[in-house]
Every structure is written in C-alpha cells, then in structure tokens.
XYZ file of C-alpha atoms in Angstrom:
449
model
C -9.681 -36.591 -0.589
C -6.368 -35.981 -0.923
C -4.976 -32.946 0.754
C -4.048 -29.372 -1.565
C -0.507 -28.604 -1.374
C 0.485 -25.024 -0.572
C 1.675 -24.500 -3.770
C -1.868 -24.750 -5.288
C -3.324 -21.899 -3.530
C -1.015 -19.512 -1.939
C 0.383 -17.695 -4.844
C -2.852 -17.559 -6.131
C -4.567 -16.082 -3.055
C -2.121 -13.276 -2.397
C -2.279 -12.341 -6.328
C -5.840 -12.046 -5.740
C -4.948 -9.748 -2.413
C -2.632 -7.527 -4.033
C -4.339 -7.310 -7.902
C -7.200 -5.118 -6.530
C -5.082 -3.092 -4.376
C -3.134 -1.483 -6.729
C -5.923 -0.680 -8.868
C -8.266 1.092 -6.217
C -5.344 2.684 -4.448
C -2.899 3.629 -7.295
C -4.098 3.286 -10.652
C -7.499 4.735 -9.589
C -5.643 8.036 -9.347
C -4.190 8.156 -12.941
C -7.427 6.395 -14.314
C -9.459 9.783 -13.059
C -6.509 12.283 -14.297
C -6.532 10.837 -17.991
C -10.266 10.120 -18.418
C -10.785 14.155 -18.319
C -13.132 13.270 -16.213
C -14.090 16.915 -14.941
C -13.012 16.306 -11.612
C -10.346 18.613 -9.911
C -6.269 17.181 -8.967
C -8.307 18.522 -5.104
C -10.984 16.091 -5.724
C -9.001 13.192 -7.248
C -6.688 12.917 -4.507
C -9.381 13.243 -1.697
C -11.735 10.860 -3.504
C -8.593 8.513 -4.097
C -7.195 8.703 -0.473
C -10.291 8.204 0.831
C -10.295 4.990 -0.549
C -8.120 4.087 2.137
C -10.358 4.214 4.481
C -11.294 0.796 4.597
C -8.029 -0.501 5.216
C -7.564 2.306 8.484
C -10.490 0.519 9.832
C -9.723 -2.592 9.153
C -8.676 -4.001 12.853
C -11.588 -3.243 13.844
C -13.984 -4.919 11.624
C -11.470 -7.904 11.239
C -13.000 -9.637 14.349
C -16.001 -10.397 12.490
C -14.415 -12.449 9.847
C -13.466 -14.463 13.056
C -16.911 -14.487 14.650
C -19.232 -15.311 11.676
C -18.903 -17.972 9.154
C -16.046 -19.271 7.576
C -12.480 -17.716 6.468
C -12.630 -19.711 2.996
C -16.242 -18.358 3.058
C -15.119 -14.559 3.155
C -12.525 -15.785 0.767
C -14.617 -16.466 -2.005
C -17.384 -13.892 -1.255
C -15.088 -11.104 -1.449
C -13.115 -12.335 -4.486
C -16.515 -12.972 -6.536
C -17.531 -9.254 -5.364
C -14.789 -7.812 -6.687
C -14.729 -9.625 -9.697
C -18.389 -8.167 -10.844
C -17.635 -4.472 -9.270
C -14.403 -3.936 -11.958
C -16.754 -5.921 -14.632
C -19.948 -3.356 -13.804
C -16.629 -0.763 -14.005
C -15.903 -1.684 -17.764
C -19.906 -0.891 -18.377
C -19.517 2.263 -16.871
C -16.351 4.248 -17.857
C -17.805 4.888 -21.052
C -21.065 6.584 -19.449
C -21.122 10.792 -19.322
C -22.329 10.200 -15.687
C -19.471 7.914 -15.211
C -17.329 9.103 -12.615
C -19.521 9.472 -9.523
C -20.717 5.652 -10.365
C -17.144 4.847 -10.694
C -16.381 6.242 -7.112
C -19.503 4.448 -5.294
C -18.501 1.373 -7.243
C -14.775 2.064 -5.901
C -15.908 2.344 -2.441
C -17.475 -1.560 -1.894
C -14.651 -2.713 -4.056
C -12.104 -1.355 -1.105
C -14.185 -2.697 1.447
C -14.343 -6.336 0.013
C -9.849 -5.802 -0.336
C -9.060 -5.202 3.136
C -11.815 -8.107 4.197
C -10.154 -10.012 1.769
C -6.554 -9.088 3.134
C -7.795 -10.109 6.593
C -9.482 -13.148 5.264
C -6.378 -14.417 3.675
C -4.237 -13.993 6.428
C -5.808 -15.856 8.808
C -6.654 -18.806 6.394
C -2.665 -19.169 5.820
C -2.149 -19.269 9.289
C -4.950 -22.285 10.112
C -4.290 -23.530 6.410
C -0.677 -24.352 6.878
C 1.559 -25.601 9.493
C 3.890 -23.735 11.606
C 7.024 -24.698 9.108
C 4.953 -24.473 6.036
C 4.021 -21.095 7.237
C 7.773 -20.229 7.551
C 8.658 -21.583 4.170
C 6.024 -20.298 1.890
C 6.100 -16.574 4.203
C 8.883 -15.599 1.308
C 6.493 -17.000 -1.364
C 3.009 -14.771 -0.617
C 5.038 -11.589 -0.408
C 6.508 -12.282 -3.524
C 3.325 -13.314 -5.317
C 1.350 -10.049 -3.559
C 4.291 -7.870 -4.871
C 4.266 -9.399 -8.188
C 0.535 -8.921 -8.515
C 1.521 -4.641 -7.781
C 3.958 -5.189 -10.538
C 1.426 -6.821 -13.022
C -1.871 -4.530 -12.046
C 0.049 -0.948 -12.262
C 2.851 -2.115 -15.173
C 2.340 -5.149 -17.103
C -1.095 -5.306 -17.375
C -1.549 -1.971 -17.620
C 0.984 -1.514 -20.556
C -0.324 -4.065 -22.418
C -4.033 -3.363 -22.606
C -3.089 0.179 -23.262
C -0.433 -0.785 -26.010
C -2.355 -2.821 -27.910
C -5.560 -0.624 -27.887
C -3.625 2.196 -28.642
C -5.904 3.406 -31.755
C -8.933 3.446 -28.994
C -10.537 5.888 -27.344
C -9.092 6.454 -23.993
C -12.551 5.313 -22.669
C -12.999 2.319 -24.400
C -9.089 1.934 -23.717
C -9.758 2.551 -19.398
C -13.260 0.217 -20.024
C -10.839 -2.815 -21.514
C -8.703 -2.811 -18.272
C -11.543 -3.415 -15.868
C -12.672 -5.853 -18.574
C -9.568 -8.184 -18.285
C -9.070 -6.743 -14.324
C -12.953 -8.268 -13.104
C -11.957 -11.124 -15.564
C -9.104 -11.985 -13.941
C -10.504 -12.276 -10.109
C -13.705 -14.289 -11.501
C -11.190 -16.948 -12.910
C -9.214 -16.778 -9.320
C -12.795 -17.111 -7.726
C -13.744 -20.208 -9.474
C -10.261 -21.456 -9.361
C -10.128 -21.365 -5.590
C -13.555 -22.783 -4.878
C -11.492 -26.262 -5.623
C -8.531 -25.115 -4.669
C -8.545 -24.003 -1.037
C -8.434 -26.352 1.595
C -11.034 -27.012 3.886
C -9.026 -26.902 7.308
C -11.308 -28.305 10.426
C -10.447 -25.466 12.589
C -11.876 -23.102 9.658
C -15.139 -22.935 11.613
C -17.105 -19.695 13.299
C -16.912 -19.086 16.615
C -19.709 -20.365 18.884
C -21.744 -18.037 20.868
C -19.839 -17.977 24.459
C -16.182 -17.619 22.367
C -17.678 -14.443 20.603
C -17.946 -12.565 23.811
C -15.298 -13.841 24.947
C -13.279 -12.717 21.470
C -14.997 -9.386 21.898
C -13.892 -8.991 25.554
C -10.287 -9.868 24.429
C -10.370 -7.064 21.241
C -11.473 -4.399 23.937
C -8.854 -5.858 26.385
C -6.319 -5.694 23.538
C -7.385 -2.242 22.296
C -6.834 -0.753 25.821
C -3.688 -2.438 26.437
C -2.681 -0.978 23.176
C -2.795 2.400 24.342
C -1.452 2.019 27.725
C 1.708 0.672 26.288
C 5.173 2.327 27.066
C 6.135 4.995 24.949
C 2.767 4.977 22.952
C 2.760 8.899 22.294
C 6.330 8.646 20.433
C 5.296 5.406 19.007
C 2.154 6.768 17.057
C 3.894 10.127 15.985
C 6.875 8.557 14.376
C 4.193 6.096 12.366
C 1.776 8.917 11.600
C 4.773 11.285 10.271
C 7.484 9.510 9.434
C 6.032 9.051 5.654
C 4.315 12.348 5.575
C 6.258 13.850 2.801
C 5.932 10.408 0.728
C 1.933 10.090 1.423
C 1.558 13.447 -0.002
C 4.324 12.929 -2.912
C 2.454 9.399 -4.090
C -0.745 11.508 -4.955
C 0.280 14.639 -6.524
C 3.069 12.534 -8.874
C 0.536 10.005 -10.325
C -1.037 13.538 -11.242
C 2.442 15.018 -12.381
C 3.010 12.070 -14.723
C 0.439 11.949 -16.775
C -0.752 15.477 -16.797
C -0.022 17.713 -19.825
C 3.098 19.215 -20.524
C 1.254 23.191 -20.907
C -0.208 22.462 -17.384
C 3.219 21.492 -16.638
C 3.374 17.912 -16.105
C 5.618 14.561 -17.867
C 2.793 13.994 -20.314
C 3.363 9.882 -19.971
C 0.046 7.624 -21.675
C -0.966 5.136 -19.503
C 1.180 2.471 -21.301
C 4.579 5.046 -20.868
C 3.309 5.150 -17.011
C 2.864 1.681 -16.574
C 6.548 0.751 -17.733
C 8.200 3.839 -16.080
C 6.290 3.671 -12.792
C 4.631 0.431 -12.409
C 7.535 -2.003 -13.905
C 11.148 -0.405 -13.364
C 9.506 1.365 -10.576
C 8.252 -1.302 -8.839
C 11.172 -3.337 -9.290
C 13.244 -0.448 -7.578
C 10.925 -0.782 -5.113
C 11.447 -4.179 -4.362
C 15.330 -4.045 -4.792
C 15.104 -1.040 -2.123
C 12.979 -3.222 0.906
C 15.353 -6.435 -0.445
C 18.452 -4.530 0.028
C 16.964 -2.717 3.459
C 15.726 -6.066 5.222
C 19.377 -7.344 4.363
C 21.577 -4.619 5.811
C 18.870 -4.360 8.932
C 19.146 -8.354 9.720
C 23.274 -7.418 9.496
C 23.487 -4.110 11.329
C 20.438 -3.999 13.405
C 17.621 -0.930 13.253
C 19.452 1.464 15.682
C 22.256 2.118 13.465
C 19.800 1.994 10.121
C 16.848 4.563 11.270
C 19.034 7.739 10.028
C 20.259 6.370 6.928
C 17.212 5.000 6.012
C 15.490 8.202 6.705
C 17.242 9.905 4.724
C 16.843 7.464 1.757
C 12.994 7.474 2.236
C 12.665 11.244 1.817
C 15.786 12.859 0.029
C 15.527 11.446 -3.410
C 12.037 12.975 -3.240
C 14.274 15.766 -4.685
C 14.257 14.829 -8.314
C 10.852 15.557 -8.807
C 11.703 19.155 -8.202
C 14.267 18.495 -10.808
C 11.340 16.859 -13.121
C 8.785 19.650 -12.818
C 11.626 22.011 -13.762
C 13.320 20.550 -16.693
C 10.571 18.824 -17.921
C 12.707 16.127 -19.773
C 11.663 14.441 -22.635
C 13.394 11.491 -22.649
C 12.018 9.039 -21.164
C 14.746 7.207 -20.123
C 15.549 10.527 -17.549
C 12.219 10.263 -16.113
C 12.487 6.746 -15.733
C 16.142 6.913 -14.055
C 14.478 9.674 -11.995
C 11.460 7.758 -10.719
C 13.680 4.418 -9.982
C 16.020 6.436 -7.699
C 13.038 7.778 -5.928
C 11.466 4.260 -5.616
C 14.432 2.685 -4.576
C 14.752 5.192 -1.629
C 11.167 4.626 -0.643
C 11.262 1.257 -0.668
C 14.541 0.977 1.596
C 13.487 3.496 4.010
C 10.223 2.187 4.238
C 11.637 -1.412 5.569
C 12.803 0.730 8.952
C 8.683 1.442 9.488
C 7.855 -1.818 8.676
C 10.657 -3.764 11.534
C 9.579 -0.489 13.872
C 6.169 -2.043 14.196
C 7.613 -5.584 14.696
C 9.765 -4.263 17.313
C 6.819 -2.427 19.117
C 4.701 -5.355 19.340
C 7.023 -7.892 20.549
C 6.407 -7.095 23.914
C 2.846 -6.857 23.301
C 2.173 -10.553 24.800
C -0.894 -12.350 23.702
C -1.584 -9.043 22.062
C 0.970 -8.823 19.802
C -0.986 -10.170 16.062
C -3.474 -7.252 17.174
C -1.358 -4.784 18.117
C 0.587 -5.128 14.887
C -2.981 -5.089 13.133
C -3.544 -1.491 14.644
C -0.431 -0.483 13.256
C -1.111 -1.156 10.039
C -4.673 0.467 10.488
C -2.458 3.602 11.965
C 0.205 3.314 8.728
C -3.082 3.471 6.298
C -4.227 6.302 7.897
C -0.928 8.192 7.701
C -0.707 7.663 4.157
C -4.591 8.922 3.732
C -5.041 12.388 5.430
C -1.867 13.358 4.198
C -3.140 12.328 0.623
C -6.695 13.564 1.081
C -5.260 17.374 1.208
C -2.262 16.988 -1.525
C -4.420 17.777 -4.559
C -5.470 20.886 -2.409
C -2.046 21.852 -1.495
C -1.160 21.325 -4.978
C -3.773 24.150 -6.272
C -3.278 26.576 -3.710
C 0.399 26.652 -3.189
C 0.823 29.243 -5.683
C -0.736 31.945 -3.501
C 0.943 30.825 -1.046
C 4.198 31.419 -3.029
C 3.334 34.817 -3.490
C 3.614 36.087 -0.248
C 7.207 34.821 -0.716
C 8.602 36.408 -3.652
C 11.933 37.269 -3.429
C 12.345 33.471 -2.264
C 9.752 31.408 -4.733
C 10.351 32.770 -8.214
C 7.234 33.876 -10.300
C 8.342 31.677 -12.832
C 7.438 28.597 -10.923
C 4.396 26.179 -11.785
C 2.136 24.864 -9.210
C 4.251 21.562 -9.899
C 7.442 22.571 -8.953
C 6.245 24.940 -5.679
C 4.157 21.513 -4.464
C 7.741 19.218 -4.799
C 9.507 22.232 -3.516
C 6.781 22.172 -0.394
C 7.915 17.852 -0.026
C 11.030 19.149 0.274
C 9.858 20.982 3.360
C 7.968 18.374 4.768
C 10.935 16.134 4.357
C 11.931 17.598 8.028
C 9.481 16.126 10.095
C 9.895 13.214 8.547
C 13.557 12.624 9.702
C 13.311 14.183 12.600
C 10.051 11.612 13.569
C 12.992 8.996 14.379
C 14.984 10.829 16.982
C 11.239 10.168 18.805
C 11.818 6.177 18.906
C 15.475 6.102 19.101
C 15.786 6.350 22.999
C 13.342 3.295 23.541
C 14.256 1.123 20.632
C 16.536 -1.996 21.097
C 19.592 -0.967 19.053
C 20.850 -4.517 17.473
C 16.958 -5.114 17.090
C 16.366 -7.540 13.707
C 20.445 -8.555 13.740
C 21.073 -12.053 13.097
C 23.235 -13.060 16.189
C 26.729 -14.463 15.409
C 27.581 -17.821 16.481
C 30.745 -17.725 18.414
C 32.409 -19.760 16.208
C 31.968 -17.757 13.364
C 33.325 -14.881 15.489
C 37.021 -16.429 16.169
C-alpha cells in the first residue's frame, strides 16, 4: 500500500482540532447571549469558562491516550463524537428546555477536543519524520488558525447571512447543522486517510507502569524546578486582564444598544471579530515571533506587555461612544486583537524557554504549561460576567471618581483597565532568570563584518 503523504492528512487533522475549539470556547458565549436564552451575562461566562476545564486537565489525562489503544484510534473516536454532539445540538436549540441540554451536550464535546488535541499531536510526531515534522510544523498552525478564522467568521457569517429571514433559533440550529456536518465528513475522510505508523501501538503492561512512574517523576520534577513560584505567577497573571476582557466583550458585542452594548447580529460579529479580528490576530503573533527571533525575549517582555493589555483601552472608548459605524468598531476590535496577539507570542516563547532545561521532561513540562495557561484564562473568565453585574455598586462607593452616568459596560472595561497592572508588572517576576537573547537567531560572523 502505498504510503499517505503529509499533505493528505495534516491540514485536515488540525482543521478538525481547531473547528470545535472555537465553537465551544468562543462562539458558545455569543450563541447563549443572542438565543435570549434566560440565562444571566454571570451564568454565561461561568458556564462558558468552565468549558475550559477540560483542556486545564488535560496533562493529566493525556497519558492514557498513550497507555490504551491506538492514537489514530482516539483520532477517529473523538472526531465521530463530536460530529453527532453539534448534530444532537441542531435538534436541540430549538427546544424551550434547550439550554441546560445544550451545556451537558457542551461539556463531552470539550472533553473529546482536548483528547483530540492530545491525540493529534502525538500522531504527527510518530506519523512523520523528524524533517517532515519541521517542514509541515508551519503548515498545522496555519490550518488550526485558519479553522478559528472559518468557525467564528466565515462560517459563521455565512450561515447567518443567508438565513437572515430565520428565526434566530432555527438560524443558531443551522450552524451546528453544517458544524457536526463538517467533522462527520473529516471523520470518514480520515479513516482512509491517516497513516497507519507501526509504532502507533498501546503500551504493553510493564511500559505502563513504567510511563506512570515517569508522569509522577515528571510532575515532581516540575515543581521542584528553579524559579517555579515566579514562573507560575507570571503565567497565571500575565493575561488576567485579557481572560476577563474575552468574556464580557463577546457579551458587549452583541448585546443591545438600551442595555448598552454594540448591538452586532451574529453575521456583523463574525466579520468584525472572527475575520478582520482574527486576521489581526495572526498579523500580531506573525509580527511578534519575527521581532523576538531578531531581538531576543529580554528586550521584548515590556513592549509586548504593554501591547497585550493597553489597547484593551478602546473598549472603554466603545462602551462610551457607542459608535454606529461599523467600520469604528471594527478598527477598534483589530487594534485590540493585534495587541493580543503580539503580546501573547512573549507567553508562548516564556514557556519554551522554561522547559528547555527541563531534560527528558521537557514535552511534559511544556504540557503543564499549557494546562496552567487554560486555567488562567478560566477562573478569571468564570467571575467576569459577575464582575460585570456587580461593578456598579461597587462604583457607588466611589462617586466623585466613577460618574453616575456610567453603564455597567463601561465601569467593567474601566475595571480591565485596572487589572492591566498586574499584568505588566507579572514580567518584572521572570526577567531576572530569563536568558536575555533567548529565541534570537545567532549571526554568522560573516554576516557581521
């Protein structure tokens, strides 16, 4: 049988990592807001945070995939699980008991991601070869950002667009129609089209202790780790204005103009947010990995900082003016996405840089990392809708600072502001340990005469 090229199945699989993602994490959150479903902005943004969970926990339950069965196996299993979840999804949006089936449906779906996500990175790195791996590590980022970009804009946009004349329902129930659609075809495509690598094969009975020895080995060493303290405060707080702002602007977007929101349909958020957002976003962590490989990440943690949090400011500006062009709020949102996504590539080479001298450690060290970066974007989150209803009374014990005049919109971007601090100051934590030139491309000495 001749053997699959790359190019068969690794765009493919990292669509079918990212695609489900974005809707359980992200478009979850706006689904809730504009389905009236009676739920609270408190209990949207704890219900939708807590869908996070399952990637925090992921490390730990990532083992497994390696102990039982077969990568390819979890692969498919997880892909064909989602696939009927978002298709049981469409049958149930248009219910009046809708919403609490929605969230327990929500809940397996998240679980089945993050298995998938560990899934599929392990079967790219038995799948390929160590220079296929290098070439095509360019290609499955690109492919997992373009499925963001087609989950919370295209597709979004278009279903919306052309249903316009539906109920918003029927509109919502026509997503998870085309969404569940979608990762069926990618589950029957990939039961041909993933390779069947030899060392894809469970691990017998004396290697699973002996993998389970080596996680709690790894786990402990994790912790005992120089500098561990600073380490885990700078990644637990260095986004905590962002986790909260990602919430509570989902909420600001779409919400009604008299309740003091943007008042964008799904199809207005999709293009503004999910499209030229999410191309900002990219162009930010593009334009951030460049300048880091050319300066190093000593002399890029203020600046990039200060890009990740400050342009938080213009949704102060938004929940005050209240523009109605859309082209404002879209200029708006892009500046803020830009800065997020180039002050977020400083986090991202931080936890490289921390588990370099991690050893044989180092793939699960970086794994708790990201398990430690999900939950810093969750408890923040869980708490924003909260924070967003009770901030007025909070205000009032401030009067002749907060004017009486503001909406619980404006006080909550006002409070991002504040938390802004924190965040900045989280990197004078790392800076005395960190290798200054760390990520710069060294200079031949040629090229320096």
């Amino acid at each position: 049988m001749l053997r699959q090229t790359p190019w068969s199945w690794v765009p493919t699989l990292y669509v079918a990592e990212g695609f489900p993602y974005a809707v359980i994490t992200t478009l979850s959150v706006v689904m809730f807001k504009t389905l009236d479903s009676g739920m609270s902005d408190t209990a949207i943004a704890f219900w939708t945070s807590l869908l996070g969970l399952p990637w925090v926990l992921k490390p730990f339950w990532a083992p497994c995939i390696d102990l039982f069965g077969r990568k390819r196996g979890w692969i498919l299993l997880c892909q064909a699980l989602m696939g009927l979840l978002f298709l049981l999804m469409a049958f149930t949006v248009p219910l009046s008991s809708g919403t609490p089936l929605l969230i327990l449906m929500l809940f397996p779906a998240a679980f089945a991601s993050s298995t998938h996500d560990a899934a599929a990175d392990g079967f790219y790195i038995i799948g390929l070869g160590e220079h296929e791996q290098a070439l095509f590590s360019g290609i499955r980022n690109t492919f997992y950002r373009l499925a963001l970009l087609s989950a919370q804009g295209v597709l979004l946009s278009i279903v919306f667009t052309l249903t316009k004349h539906w109920n918003i329902h029927a509109q919502w129930s026509a997503f998870f129609f085309l969404s569940g659609g979608l990762l069926m075809l990618l589950f029957f495509f990939h039961l041909t089209a993933l390779p069947r690598p030899l060392t894809d094969q469970p691990q017998k009975r004396d290697a699973r202790k002996s993998v389970g020895g080596s996680f709690l080995e790894s786990f402990s060493a994790f912790f005992r780790k120089r500098h561990i303290i600073p380490a885990i405060l700078f990644l637990l707080f260095y986004r905590f204005a962002e986790a909260q702002l990602t919430k509570v602007s989902a909420l600001f977007l779409v919400d009604e103009r008299a309740h003091g929101g943007i008042a964008l349909n799904p199809a207005q958020y999709a293009n503004i947010y999910g499209t030229a957002g999410m191309l900002a976003l990219l162009a930010g962590g593009i334009i951030g990995g460049v300048l880091i490989a050319r300066h190093g990440l000593g002399k890029l943690l203020l600046p990039m900082a200060l890009m990740l949090n400050l342009p938080d400011a213009v949704y102060v500006y938004l929940a005050s003016a209240q523009p109605g062009s859309p082209w404002i709020v879209s200029a708006c949102v892009v500046l803020e996405q830009f800065g997020y996504g180039f002050g977020f590539t400083a986090y991202t080479v931080f936890m490289l840089h921390f588990a370099e001298d991690s050893g044989r450690f180092r793939t699960t060290h970086y794994a708790f990392m990201t398990g430690i970066m999900a939950l810093s974007l969750m408890l923040p989150g869980m708490v924003s809708g909260a924070i967003l209803e009770r901030i007025p009374g909070f205000a009032s014990l401030f009067p002749e600072l907060l004017s009486g005049t503001c909406g619980n919109y404006e006080l909550f971007f006002l409070w991002i502001m504040l938390c802004t601090v924190p965040a900045i100051l989280t990197i004078y934590l790392i800076r005395p340990f960190i290798k200054y030139n760390f990520g710069k491309k060294d200079i031949p000495e040629r090229s320096r005469q």
